[in-house]
Coordinates of C-alpha atoms and ligand atoms in Angstrom, one line a residue:
X65 CA 103.0 118.1 92.8
X66 CA 101.6 114.5 93.7
X67 CA 101.5 114.5 98.0
X68 CA 102.7 110.8 97.4
X69 CA 106.7 112.2 96.5
X70 CA 108.4 111.1 99.0
X71 CA 106.3 109.0 101.1
X72 CA 107.1 105.9 102.7
X73 CA 105.1 102.8 101.5
X74 CA 105.3 99.6 102.2
X75 CA 103.5 96.5 100.1
X76 CA 103.3 93.1 100.9
X77 CA 102.6 91.2 98.6
X78 CA 104.6 92.9 95.6
X79 CA 106.2 89.8 93.6
X80 CA 103.1 89.9 91.6
X81 CA 99.3 91.2 90.2
X82 CA 98.2 94.3 92.7
X83 CA 101.0 95.1 94.4
X84 CA 103.3 94.8 91.9
X85 CA 101.5 97.3 89.8
X86 CA 101.1 99.6 93.0
X87 CA 104.6 99.2 93.5
X88 CA 105.5 100.3 89.9
X89 CA 102.9 103.1 90.4
X90 CA 103.7 104.5 93.6
X91 CA 107.3 104.7 93.0
X92 CA 106.9 106.6 89.8
X93 CA 105.0 109.0 91.9
X94 CA 108.0 109.2 93.9
X95 CA 107.3 107.4 96.8
X96 CA 110.1 105.2 98.7
X97 CA 108.3 101.6 98.6
X98 CA 109.5 98.7 100.6
X99 CA 108.5 95.4 99.0
X100 CA 107.9 92.1 100.5
X101 CA 106.7 88.2 99.2
X102 CA 108.4 85.4 99.5
X103 CA 109.9 85.6 96.1
X104 CA 112.3 87.5 96.2
X105 CA 113.8 86.6 93.1
X106 CA 111.2 88.8 91.6
X107 CA 111.5 91.8 94.7
X108 CA 115.4 91.6 93.7
X109 CA 114.0 92.3 89.6
X110 CA 110.9 94.7 90.0
X111 CA 113.7 96.8 92.9
X112 CA 116.0 96.9 90.5
X113 CA 114.4 97.8 87.9
X114 CA 112.7 100.7 89.9
X115 CA 116.2 101.7 90.7
X116 CA 117.0 101.7 87.8
X117 CA 114.0 104.3 86.2
X118 CA 115.6 106.8 89.4
X119 CA 112.9 105.4 91.9
X120 CA 113.7 104.1 95.7
X121 CA 112.9 100.6 96.8
X122 CA 114.2 98.3 98.7
X123 CA 112.7 94.9 99.3
X124 CA 113.0 91.9 102.1
X125 CA 112.4 88.5 102.0
X126 CA 108.6 88.3 104.0
X127 CA 105.8 85.7 105.0
X128 CA 103.1 87.6 106.2
X129 CA 101.6 84.5 108.4
X130 CA 104.8 85.1 110.7
X131 CA 104.4 87.7 112.8
X132 CA 108.1 88.3 113.3
X133 CA 108.9 88.6 109.6
X134 CA 106.3 91.3 109.4
X135 CA 108.3 93.1 112.2
X136 CA 111.5 92.6 110.5
X137 CA 109.9 94.3 107.4
X138 CA 108.5 97.0 109.1
X139 CA 112.2 97.6 110.8
X140 CA 113.3 97.4 107.5
X141 CA 111.1 100.7 106.2
X142 CA 112.2 102.7 109.3
X143 CA 115.8 102.0 109.4
X144 CA 116.0 103.0 105.4
X145 CA 114.1 105.8 105.2
X146 CA 113.0 106.8 109.0
X147 CA 109.2 106.8 109.3
X148 CA 106.5 104.5 107.9
X149 CA 103.2 106.3 105.8
X150 CA 101.7 103.7 104.5
X151 CA 100.8 99.7 104.7
X152 CA 99.3 98.5 102.0
X153 CA 98.6 95.0 103.4
X154 CA 97.9 93.4 99.7
X155 CA 99.2 89.7 100.3
X156 CA 96.6 87.4 99.8
X157 CA 95.6 83.6 98.7
X158 CA 92.9 82.2 96.9
X159 CA 93.0 78.6 96.8
X160 CA 89.6 77.7 96.2
X161 CA 87.0 74.6 96.5
X162 CA 83.7 73.5 97.6
X163 CA 83.8 72.9 101.6
X164 CA 82.5 69.4 101.2
X165 CA 86.0 68.8 98.9
X166 CA 87.5 69.6 102.7
X167 CA 90.7 70.9 102.0
X168 CA 91.6 71.9 105.5
X169 CA 95.3 72.8 104.7
X170 CA 94.0 75.0 101.8
X171 CA 91.1 77.0 104.2
X172 CA 94.5 77.7 106.9
X173 CA 96.3 78.8 104.1
X174 CA 94.1 81.3 103.4
X175 CA 93.4 82.2 107.1
X176 CA 97.3 82.7 107.8
X177 CA 97.5 85.0 104.4
X178 CA 94.4 86.6 104.2
X179 CA 93.3 87.5 107.7
X180 CA 96.5 86.7 109.9
X181 CA 98.8 88.7 107.1
X182 CA 96.4 91.3 107.8
X183 CA 96.5 91.3 111.6
X184 CA 99.9 91.7 111.3
X185 CA 100.6 94.2 109.0
X186 CA 98.3 96.1 111.9
X187 CA 100.6 94.6 114.4
X188 CA 103.5 95.4 113.5
X189 CA 102.7 99.2 111.7
X190 CA 100.3 100.4 114.4
X191 CA 103.1 101.0 116.9
X192 CA 104.9 102.7 114.4
X193 CA 102.5 105.0 112.9
X194 CA 100.9 105.7 116.6
X195 CA 104.8 107.1 117.7
X196 CA 104.9 109.5 114.9
X197 CA 100.8 110.5 114.7
X198 CA 100.5 109.9 111.2
X199 CA 100.2 106.9 108.8
X200 CA 97.8 104.8 106.8
X201 CA 96.7 101.3 106.9
X202 CA 95.7 100.5 103.1
X203 CA 93.9 96.8 103.4
X204 CA 92.9 95.1 100.0
X205 CA 89.7 92.6 100.5
X206 CA 87.6 91.9 97.4
X207 CA 84.3 91.8 96.1
X208 CA 84.5 88.6 98.1
X209 CA 84.0 90.8 101.3
X210 CA 80.5 91.6 100.2
X211 CA 79.2 88.5 98.6
X212 CA 79.5 84.8 99.1
X213 CA 79.7 82.8 95.8
X214 CA 80.2 78.5 96.1
X215 CA 83.6 77.3 96.6
X216 CA 84.4 80.7 98.0
X217 CA 83.1 80.2 101.3
X218 CA 86.8 80.5 103.4
X219 CA 88.2 83.1 101.1
X220 CA 84.6 85.2 101.3
X221 CA 84.7 84.4 105.0
X222 CA 88.2 86.2 105.1
X223 CA 87.3 88.9 103.0
X224 CA 84.9 89.8 105.0
X225 CA 87.4 90.0 108.2
X226 CA 88.8 92.0 106.6
X227 CA 86.7 94.5 106.1
X228 CA 85.5 93.6 109.5
X229 CA 89.3 94.6 111.1
X230 CA 89.7 97.6 108.8
X231 CA 86.2 99.1 109.4
X232 CA 86.9 98.1 113.5
X233 CA 90.4 99.6 112.9
X234 CA 89.1 102.8 111.4
X235 CA 86.9 103.8 114.6
X236 CA 89.5 102.8 117.1
X237 CA 92.5 104.6 115.6
X238 CA 91.6 108.0 115.8
X239 CA 93.4 111.1 114.2
X240 CA 96.0 111.0 112.9
X241 CA 95.8 107.2 110.9
X242 CA 93.8 106.6 107.3
X243 CA 92.1 103.1 106.8
X244 CA 91.0 102.0 103.4
X245 CA 90.1 99.3 102.3
X246 CA 90.3 98.7 98.3
X247 CA 88.0 96.1 96.8
X248 CA 88.5 94.5 93.4
X249 CA 86.8 92.9 91.5
X250 CA 88.4 90.0 88.9
X251 CA 91.7 92.2 87.7
X252 CA 94.5 90.2 86.2
X253 CA 96.6 88.9 88.7
X254 CA 98.4 84.9 89.2
X255 CA 95.8 84.8 92.3
X256 CA 93.7 82.4 90.8
X257 CA 97.0 80.0 89.7
X258 CA 96.8 78.7 92.8
X259 CA 93.1 76.8 92.9
X260 CA 93.4 72.5 93.3
X261 CA 89.8 71.8 92.6
X262 CA 89.0 70.7 89.2
X263 CA 85.3 72.1 89.8
X264 CA 86.9 75.7 91.2
X265 CA 89.1 76.0 88.4
X266 CA 86.6 75.5 85.6
X267 CA 84.0 78.0 87.5
X268 CA 87.2 80.5 87.8
X269 CA 88.1 80.0 83.8
X270 CA 84.4 81.7 83.1
X271 CA 84.3 84.1 86.0
X272 CA 87.1 85.9 85.0
X273 CA 86.9 85.7 81.1
X274 CA 86.5 89.7 82.0
X275 CA 88.9 91.0 84.1
X276 CA 91.1 94.9 84.4
X277 CA 94.0 95.4 84.4
X278 CA 96.4 95.4 87.5
X279 CA 97.4 99.2 87.7
X280 CA 93.6 99.8 87.8
X281 CA 93.3 98.7 91.5
X282 CA 97.1 100.3 92.0
X283 CA 95.1 103.7 90.4
X284 CA 92.7 103.1 93.4
X285 CA 95.9 103.0 95.9
X286 CA 97.3 105.8 94.9
X287 CA 94.1 107.9 94.8
X288 CA 93.4 106.9 98.1
X289 CA 97.3 108.4 99.6
X290 CA 97.4 111.1 97.8
X291 CA 93.9 112.5 99.7
X292 CA 95.2 115.6 102.1
X293 CA 95.9 114.3 105.3
X294 CA 91.9 115.7 106.7
X295 CA 90.8 113.4 104.0
X296 CA 90.3 109.4 104.8
X297 CA 88.9 107.2 101.6
X298 CA 87.4 104.7 103.6
X299 CA 86.3 102.2 101.2
X300 CA 86.6 100.9 97.1
X301 CA 84.9 98.8 95.1
X302 CA 86.3 99.0 91.6
X303 CA 84.5 96.3 89.1
X304 CA 85.2 95.3 85.0
X305 CA 83.1 97.2 83.7
X306 CA 80.6 94.4 82.0
X307 CA 81.3 92.4 85.4
X308 CA 77.8 91.1 86.0
X309 CA 78.8 90.0 89.2
Ligands
NAP3 N1 92.7 89.4 91.1 C1 91.8 89.3 91.6 O1 90.7 89.3 90.9 C2 91.0 90.3 92.7 C3 90.5 90.6 93.5 C4 89.7 90.8 95.0 C5 90.8 90.5 95.0 N2 92.4 90.3 95.4 C6 93.5 90.4 96.2 O2 94.1 91.1 96.0 C7 95.3 91.2 96.7 C8 96.3 90.6 95.7 O3 96.2 90.0 94.8 P1 96.5 89.2 93.6 O4 94.9 89.5 92.7 O5 97.8 89.9 93.0 O6 97.3 88.4 93.0 P2 98.8 87.6 92.9 O7 99.2 88.1 91.6 O8 98.9 85.8 93.2 O9 99.1 88.3 94.0 C9 99.3 88.1 95.1 C10 100.6 88.2 95.7 O10 100.5 87.9 97.8 C11 101.8 87.3 97.8 N3 101.8 86.3 98.7 C12 101.1 84.9 99.1 N4 101.4 84.8 100.2 C13 101.8 85.4 101.1 C14 102.8 84.7 102.0 N5 102.1 84.2 102.8 N6 103.5 85.8 102.5 C15 103.9 87.1 101.6 N7 103.4 87.1 100.2 C16 102.3 86.1 99.9 C17 102.4 86.7 96.1 O11 104.0 86.7 97.0 P3 104.4 85.1 96.9 O12 104.4 84.1 96.3 O13 105.6 85.9 96.1 O14 105.2 85.6 97.9 C18 102.0 87.7 95.3 O15 102.6 89.1 95.5 C19 95.0 89.6 96.8 O16 94.9 89.8 98.4 C20 93.9 89.3 96.7 O17 92.9 88.6 98.2 C21 92.6 89.7 93.8

């Protein structure tokens, strides 16, 4: 039997794409899932579907850019289920554009969600895990954590940061707490919908032609969680087989 059964998994960005797919897969394996995102109508539907199928899900409105909301999200997990086994820092945004377009507001949004959001997840989750003596952070980075391409400078910078933060956290926390970074290549989701720049939108249309389903990433998340406590899967990169980038 999978040792995911009974684990408490908090998922940021659970309202679509990879977060939603992970919630479904983990709930089907018996995890208690705690769902956070801003679109609570979606979370409500997802939680009620999972609970209706015999799963265990609760949800709360969450903007990861605000530390107090992240703390309250972790409080929900602990008050409902008594502990937190996994913090899945998944929420992210990708409004790509060339730097010369000077979309400073979009740069800041990526920094707030993709970097601060992950740091807030650590700030809220780490004290709980340290007190428990166990836990796991799974941070969703990207192949953009390893490379840079035109229109993606800021997005890639945020994902390089997630990679650095994950590795630093792994080195610092030591025994009992596992740290996993999962880096997807092009995956079906709503991620590219927020691109406001015409050039970047066209580039992405072609770039995202070959993709894998969000469940492929959910399976990698499941794999990392279900390893025995002494095994810490640190990095996974998953691309479409046909991808040349
Ligand atoms: N899809 C890909 O090709 C790909 C490739 C590499 C990495 N990734 C990474 O995978 C992660 C998940 O993205 P996805 O592909 O599943 O895209 P998605 O379908 O757009 O999902 C993004 C999720 O993040 C949430 N989110 C955005 N801003 C938020 C905020 N301020 N506070 C809380 N939640 C927020 C969204 O929920 P609300 O809007 O309801 O808040 C949504 O649930 C991201 O970190 C992304 O960078 C994706």
